Coordinates of C-alpha atoms in Angstrom, one line a residue:
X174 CA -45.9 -29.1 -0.3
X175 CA -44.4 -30.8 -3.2
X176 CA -42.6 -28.7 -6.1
X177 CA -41.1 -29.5 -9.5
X178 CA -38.8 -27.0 -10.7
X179 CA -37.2 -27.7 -14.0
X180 CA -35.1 -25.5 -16.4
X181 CA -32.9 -26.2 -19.7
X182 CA -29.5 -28.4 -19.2
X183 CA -27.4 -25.3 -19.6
X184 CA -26.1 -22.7 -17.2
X185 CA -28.3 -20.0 -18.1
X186 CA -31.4 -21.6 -17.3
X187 CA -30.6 -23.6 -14.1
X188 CA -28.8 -21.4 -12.2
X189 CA -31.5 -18.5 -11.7
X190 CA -34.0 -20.9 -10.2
X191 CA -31.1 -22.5 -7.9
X192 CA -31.9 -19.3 -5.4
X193 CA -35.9 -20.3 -4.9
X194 CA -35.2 -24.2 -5.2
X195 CA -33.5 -23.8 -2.3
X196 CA -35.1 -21.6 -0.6
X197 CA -38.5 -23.4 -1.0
X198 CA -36.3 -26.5 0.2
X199 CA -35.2 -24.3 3.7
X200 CA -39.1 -23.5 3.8
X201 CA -39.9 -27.4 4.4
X202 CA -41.1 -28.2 0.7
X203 CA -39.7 -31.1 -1.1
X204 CA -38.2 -30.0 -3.7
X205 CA -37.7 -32.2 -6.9
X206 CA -35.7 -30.5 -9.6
X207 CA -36.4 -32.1 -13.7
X208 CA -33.4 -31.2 -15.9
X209 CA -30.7 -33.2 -17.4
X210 CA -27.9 -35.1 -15.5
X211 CA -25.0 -32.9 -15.9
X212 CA -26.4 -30.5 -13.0
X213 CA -27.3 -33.5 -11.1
X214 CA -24.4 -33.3 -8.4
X215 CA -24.9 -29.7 -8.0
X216 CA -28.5 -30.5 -7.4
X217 CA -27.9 -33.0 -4.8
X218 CA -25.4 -30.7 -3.3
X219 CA -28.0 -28.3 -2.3
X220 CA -30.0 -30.9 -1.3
X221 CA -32.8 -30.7 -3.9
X222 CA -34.1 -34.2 -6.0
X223 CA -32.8 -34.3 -9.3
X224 CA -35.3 -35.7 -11.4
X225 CA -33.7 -36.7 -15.2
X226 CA -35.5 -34.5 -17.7
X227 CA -34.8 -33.0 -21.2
X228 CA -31.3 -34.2 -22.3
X229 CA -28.6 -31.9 -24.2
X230 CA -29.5 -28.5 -25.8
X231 CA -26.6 -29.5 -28.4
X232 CA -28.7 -32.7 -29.3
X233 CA -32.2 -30.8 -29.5
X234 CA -30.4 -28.1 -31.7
X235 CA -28.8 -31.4 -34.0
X236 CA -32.1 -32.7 -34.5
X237 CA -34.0 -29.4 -35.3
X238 CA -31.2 -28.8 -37.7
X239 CA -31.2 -32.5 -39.3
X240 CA -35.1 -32.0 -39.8
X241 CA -34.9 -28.6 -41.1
X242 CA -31.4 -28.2 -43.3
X243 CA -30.4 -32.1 -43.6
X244 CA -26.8 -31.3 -41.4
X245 CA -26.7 -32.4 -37.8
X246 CA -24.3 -29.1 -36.9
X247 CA -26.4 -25.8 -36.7
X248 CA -23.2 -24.0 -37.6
X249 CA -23.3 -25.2 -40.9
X250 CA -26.9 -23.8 -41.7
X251 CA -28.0 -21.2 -44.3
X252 CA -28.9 -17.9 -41.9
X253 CA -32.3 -17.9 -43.7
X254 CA -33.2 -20.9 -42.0
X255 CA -31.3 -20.3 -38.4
X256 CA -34.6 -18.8 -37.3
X257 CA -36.5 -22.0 -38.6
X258 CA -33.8 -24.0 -36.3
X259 CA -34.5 -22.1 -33.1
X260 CA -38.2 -22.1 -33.6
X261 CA -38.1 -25.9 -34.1
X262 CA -35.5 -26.6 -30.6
X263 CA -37.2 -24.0 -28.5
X264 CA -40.7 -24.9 -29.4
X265 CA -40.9 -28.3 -30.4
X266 CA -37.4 -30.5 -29.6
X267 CA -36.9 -29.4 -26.6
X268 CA -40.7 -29.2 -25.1
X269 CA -41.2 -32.8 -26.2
X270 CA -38.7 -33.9 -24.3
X271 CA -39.5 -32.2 -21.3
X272 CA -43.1 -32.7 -21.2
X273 CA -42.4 -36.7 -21.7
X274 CA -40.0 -37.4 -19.4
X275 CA -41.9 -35.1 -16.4
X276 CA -45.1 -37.1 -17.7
X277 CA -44.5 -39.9 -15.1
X278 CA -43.4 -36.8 -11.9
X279 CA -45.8 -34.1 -12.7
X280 CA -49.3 -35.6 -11.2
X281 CA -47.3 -36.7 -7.8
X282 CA -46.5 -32.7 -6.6
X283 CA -48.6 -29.7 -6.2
X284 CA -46.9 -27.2 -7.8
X285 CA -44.3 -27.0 -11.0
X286 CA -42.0 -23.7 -11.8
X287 CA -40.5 -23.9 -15.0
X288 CA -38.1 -21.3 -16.6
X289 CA -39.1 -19.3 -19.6
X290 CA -37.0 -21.4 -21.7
X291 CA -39.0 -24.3 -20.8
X292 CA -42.8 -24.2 -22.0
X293 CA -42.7 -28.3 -22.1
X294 CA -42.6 -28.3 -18.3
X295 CA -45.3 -25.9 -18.2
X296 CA -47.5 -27.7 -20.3
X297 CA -46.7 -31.1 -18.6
X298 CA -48.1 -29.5 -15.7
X299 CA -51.2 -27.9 -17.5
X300 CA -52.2 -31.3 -19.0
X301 CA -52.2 -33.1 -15.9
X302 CA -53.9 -30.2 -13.7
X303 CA -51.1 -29.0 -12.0
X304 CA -50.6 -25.7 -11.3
X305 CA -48.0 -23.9 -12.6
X306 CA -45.4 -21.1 -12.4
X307 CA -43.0 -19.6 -15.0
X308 CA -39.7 -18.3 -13.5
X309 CA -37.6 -15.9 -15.9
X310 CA -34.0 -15.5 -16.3
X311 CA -33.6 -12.5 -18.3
X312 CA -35.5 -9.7 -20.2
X313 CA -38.7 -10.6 -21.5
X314 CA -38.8 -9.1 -25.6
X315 CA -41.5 -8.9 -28.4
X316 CA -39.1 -10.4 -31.1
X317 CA -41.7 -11.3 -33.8
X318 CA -39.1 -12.0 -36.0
X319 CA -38.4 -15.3 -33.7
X320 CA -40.5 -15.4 -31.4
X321 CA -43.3 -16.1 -34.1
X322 CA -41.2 -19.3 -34.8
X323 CA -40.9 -20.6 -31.0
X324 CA -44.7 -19.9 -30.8
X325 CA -46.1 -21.7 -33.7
X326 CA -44.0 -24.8 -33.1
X327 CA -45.5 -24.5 -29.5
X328 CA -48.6 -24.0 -30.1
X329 CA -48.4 -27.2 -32.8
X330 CA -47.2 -29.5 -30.3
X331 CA -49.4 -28.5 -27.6
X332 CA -52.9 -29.5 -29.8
X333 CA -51.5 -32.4 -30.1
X334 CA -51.3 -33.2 -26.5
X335 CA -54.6 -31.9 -25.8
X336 CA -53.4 -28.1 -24.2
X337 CA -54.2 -24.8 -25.4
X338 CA -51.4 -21.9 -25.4
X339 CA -52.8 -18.8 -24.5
X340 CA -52.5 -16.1 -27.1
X341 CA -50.2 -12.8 -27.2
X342 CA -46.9 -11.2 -27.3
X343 CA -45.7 -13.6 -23.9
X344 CA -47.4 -16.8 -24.6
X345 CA -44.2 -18.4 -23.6
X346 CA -45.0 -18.4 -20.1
X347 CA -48.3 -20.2 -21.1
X348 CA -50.5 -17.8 -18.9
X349 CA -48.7 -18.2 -15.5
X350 CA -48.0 -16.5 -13.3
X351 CA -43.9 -15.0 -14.1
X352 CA -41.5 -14.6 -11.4
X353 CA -39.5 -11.6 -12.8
X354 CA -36.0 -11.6 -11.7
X355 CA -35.2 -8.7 -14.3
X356 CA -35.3 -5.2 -12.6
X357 CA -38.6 -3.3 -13.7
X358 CA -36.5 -0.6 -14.3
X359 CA -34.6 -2.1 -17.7
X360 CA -37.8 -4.8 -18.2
X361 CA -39.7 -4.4 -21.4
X362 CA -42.6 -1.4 -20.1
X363 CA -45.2 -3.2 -21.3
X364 CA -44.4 -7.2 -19.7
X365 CA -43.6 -4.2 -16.2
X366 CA -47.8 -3.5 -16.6
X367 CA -48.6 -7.2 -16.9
X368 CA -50.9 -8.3 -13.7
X369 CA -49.5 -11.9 -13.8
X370 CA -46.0 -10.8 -13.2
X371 CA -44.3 -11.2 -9.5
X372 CA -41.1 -9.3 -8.5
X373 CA -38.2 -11.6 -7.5
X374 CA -34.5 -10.5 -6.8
X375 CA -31.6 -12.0 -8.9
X376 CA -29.6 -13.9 -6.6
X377 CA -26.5 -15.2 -8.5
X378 CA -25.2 -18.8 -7.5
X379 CA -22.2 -20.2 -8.7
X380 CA -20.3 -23.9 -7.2
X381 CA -18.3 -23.5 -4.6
X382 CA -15.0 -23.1 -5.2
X383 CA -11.6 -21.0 -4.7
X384 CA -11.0 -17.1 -6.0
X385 CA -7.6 -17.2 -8.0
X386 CA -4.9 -15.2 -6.4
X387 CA -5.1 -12.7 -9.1
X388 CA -8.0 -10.9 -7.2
X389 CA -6.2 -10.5 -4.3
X390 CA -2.5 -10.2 -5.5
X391 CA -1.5 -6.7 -7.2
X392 CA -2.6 -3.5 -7.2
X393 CA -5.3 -1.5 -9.5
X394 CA -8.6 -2.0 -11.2
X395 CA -9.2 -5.3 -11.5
X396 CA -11.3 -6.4 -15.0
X397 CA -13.2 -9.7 -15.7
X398 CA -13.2 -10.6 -19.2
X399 CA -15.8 -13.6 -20.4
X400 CA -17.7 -15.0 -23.1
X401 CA -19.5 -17.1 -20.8
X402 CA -20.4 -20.9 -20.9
X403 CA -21.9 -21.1 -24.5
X404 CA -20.1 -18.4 -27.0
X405 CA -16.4 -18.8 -25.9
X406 CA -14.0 -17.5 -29.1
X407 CA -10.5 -17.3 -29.0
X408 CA -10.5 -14.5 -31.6
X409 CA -12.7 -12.6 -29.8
X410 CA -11.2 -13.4 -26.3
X411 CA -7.4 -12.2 -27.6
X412 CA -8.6 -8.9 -29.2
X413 CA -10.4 -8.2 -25.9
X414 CA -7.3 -9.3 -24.3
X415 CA -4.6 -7.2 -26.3
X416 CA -7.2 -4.3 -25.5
X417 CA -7.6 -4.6 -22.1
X418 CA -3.8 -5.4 -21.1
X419 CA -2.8 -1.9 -22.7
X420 CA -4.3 0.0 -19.5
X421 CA -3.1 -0.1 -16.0
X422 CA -5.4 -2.5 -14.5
X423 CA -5.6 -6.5 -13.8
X424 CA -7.2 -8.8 -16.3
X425 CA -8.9 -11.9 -15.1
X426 CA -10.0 -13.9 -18.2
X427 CA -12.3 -16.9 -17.9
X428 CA -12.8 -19.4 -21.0
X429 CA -15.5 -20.7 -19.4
X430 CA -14.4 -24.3 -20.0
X431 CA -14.5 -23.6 -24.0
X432 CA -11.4 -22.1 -24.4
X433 CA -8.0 -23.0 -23.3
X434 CA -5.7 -21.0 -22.7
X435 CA -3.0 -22.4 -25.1
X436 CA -5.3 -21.0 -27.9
X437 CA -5.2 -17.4 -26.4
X438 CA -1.1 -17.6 -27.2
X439 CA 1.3 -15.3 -25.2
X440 CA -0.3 -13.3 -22.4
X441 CA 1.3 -9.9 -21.2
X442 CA 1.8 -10.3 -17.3
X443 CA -0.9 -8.1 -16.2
X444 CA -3.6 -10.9 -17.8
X445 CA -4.4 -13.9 -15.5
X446 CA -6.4 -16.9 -17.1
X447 CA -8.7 -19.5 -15.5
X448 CA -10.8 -22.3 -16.9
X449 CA -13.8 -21.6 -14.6
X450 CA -14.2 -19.8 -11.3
X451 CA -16.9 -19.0 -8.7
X452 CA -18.5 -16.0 -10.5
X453 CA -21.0 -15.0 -7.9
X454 CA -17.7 -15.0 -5.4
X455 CA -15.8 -12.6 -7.9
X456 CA -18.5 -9.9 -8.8
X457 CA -18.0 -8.0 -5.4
X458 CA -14.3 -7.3 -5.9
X459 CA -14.3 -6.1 -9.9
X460 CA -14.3 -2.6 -11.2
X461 CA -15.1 -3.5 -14.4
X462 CA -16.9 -6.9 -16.2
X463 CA -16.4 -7.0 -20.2
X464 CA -18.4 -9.9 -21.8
X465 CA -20.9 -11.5 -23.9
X466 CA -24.5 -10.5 -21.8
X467 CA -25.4 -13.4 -20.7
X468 CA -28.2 -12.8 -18.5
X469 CA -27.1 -14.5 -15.1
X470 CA -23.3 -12.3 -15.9
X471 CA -25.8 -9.3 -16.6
X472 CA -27.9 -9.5 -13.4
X473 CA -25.1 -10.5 -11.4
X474 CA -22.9 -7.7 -12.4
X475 CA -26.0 -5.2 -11.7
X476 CA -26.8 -6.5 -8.3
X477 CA -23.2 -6.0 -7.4
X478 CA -22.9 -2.4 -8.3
X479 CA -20.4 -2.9 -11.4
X480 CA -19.4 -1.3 -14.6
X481 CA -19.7 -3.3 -17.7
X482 CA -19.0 -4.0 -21.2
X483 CA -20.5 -5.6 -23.6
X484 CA -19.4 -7.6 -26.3
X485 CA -22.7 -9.9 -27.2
X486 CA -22.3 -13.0 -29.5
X487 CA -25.5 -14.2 -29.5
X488 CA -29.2 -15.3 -28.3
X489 CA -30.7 -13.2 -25.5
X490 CA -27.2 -11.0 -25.2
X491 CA -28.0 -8.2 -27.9
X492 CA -31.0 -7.5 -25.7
X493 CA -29.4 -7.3 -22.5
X494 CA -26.9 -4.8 -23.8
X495 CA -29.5 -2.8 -25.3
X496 CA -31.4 -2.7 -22.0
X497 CA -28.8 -2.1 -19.7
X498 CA -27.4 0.8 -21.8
X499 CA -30.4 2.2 -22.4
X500 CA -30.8 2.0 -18.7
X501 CA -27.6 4.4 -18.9
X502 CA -25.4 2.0 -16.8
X503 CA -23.3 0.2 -19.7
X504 CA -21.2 0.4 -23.1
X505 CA -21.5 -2.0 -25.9
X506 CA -19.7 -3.1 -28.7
X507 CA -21.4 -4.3 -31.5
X508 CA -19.5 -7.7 -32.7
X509 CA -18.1 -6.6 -36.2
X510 CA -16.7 -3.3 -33.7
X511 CA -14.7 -5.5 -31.7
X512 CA -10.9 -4.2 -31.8
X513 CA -8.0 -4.1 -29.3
X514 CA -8.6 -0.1 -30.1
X515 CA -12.5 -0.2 -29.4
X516 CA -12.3 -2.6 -25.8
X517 CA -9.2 -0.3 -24.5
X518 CA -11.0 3.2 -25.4
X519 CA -14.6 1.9 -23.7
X520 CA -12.8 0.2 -21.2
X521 CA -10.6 3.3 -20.2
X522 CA -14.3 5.5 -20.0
X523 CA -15.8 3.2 -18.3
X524 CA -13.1 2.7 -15.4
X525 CA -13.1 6.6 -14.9
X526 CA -15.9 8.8 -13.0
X527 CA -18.5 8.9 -15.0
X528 CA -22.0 9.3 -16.3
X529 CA -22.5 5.4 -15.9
X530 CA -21.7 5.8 -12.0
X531 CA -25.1 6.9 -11.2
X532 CA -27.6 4.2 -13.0
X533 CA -25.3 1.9 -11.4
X534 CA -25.7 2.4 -8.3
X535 CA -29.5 3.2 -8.7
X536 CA -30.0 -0.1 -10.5
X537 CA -28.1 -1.6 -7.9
X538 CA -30.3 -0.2 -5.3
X539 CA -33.3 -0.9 -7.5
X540 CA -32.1 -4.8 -7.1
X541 CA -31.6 -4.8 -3.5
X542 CA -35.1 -3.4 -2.9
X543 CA -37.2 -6.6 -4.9
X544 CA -38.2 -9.6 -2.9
X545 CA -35.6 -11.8 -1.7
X546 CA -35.9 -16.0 -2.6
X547 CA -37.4 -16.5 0.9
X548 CA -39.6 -14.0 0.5
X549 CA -41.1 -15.7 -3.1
X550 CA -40.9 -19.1 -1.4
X551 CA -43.3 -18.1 1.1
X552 CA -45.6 -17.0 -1.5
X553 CA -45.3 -20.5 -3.1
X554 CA -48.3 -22.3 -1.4
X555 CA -50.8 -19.3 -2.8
X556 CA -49.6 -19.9 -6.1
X557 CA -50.2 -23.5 -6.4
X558 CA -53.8 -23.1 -5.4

């Protein structure tokens, strides 16, 4: 069989497919993958068929913002019309894009998965006949306040094309059948009771590469402190920092490529920084992961069995945190609470025997129980009839 996925050129949204690309791919499928060059050589590395798709978030978000406020930079935009923005990127920009560049690829395979994120896949697919599947990569939530926006601009662009968007609270997915990666446990109750949605287990992938000695030198907890690949902030980064370096543990600290660590000033010696490293490869050996709630850091932090604290910035991450300590197995800081004081205190409770250690560990086991990639690939062929 023949299978487009496609996802969003960021991190966030290509990564949590990268498990069931390839294991479609080690189940004899061709696999073509449709996002935008920068993940092109970690595509062909896994042996997969990039297929150029979609461009830049940053340029979709510029133009939504040009048409909308007049400025090019989204930053610079009145926060009465930042909902007006994401509306316009996530449901118009952005699925134009997709759905013209996959025009030319979608009638030659059999089946397309496209991440939530990416509804101009999806409707590619549905206008040329093709079957499709939508693949999560976090929580699924009934936002009205935005999701209202993504919706409308979706729906407008689909009449034009000649494809109807199925009604309700998770149109997004356009009616197909949704690979959940997110355990049922902290899922929104009412997507948990929704017939179309198939388990999947979270399997984080990162690029191979080499642990810093800081995980293996020393002694004591060791703590992971990131703002992921998106919302990197040197204030925020340094008060975390200062907080963290008061207790007796080890601080790994990733800018994530955003940061450098020449704006993070003088480190005490217990704080290590990197630029990037193998995530997936770290999770295993920390006691302890403060950051923004990115979901792939979020899922990949719960699969491992680890404590966690977050610090959310933006997008999906307020509704991670929310989930996961509901779920009993986190602390969170809201951003205006961030202080050296408020990271050190939560930080300190978190590291020590606890309530959290129990939804931890059952969410953990709750993880390890879902269907494996290989098990969902083998499902594939059903779905795309």
């Amino acid at each position: 069989m023949r299978i487009l996925f496609s996802s969003l050129t960021s991190h966030g949204h290509t990564y949590p497919l990268l498990p069931l690309a390839r294991a479609a791919r080690d189940a004899g499928h061709e696999v073509l993958y449709g996002t935008g060059e920068d993940f092109h050589p970690v595509l062909e590395s896994l042996g997969l068929t990039p297929v150029s798709a979609g461009g830049s978030m940053h340029d979709a978000f510029a133009r939504a913002s040009t048409a909308i406020a007049g400025v090019g930079d989204a930053r610079e935009v009145d926060p009465a019309q930042r909902n007006l923005i994401i509306g316009r990127a996530f449901g118009s920009e952005m699925p134009r894009q997709f759905a013209a560049d996959l025009e030319p690829v979608v009638p030659t395979v059999d089946l397309v998965v496209h991440e939530a994120g990416n509804p101009g896949a999806g409707l590619a697919a549905r206008r040329a006949g093709v079957p499709g599947v939508c693949h999560g990569f976090g929580r699924m939530t009934q936002d009205e306040s935005l999701s209202a926006f993504i919706t409308d601009e979706l729906g407008a662009f689909a009449a034009e094309i000649g494809v109807e968007v199925p009604s309700g609270d998770y149109s997004i997915g356009l009616g197909n059948p949704y690979l959940d990666i997110y355990p049922p446990s902290l899922q929104h109750p009412d997507f948990v009771a929704n017939g179309d949605r198939i388990e999947l287990r979270p399997v984080p992938y990162a690029e191979p590469g080499e642990l810093p000695a800081a995980v293996t030198e020393g002694s004591g907890p060791l703590v992971y402190l990131t703002l992921g690949t998106a919302f990197g902030s040197a204030p925020v980064l340094s008060k975390a920092i200062e907080g963290l370096a008061s207790l007796d543990v080890r601080v790994l600290v990733s800018g994530g490529r955003i940061v450098e660590e020449s704006e993070l000033g003088e480190l005490p010696g217990n704080v290590s920084v990197v630029s990037w490293l193998p995530q997936a490869d770290l999770l295993p050996h920390l006691d302890l992961v403060v950051h923004h709630g990115g979901s792939g850091t979020t899922l990949g932090a719960l699969g491992a069995g680890v404590k966690q604290l977050f610090i959310p910035q933006g997008a999906d991450q307020f509704v991670n945190a929310e989930a996961v300590v509901g779920g009993g197995a986190a602390m969170s800081l809201q951003p205006d609470d961030v202080s050296a004081e408020a990271v050190a205190t939560c930080a300190r409770k978190l590291l020590g025997a606890g309530e959290v250690d129990e939804p931890v560990r059952r969410i953990a086991a709750e993880i390890a129980a879902m269907p494996a990639p290989s098990e969902v690939a083998r499902r594939l062929p059903e779905l795309a009839r």
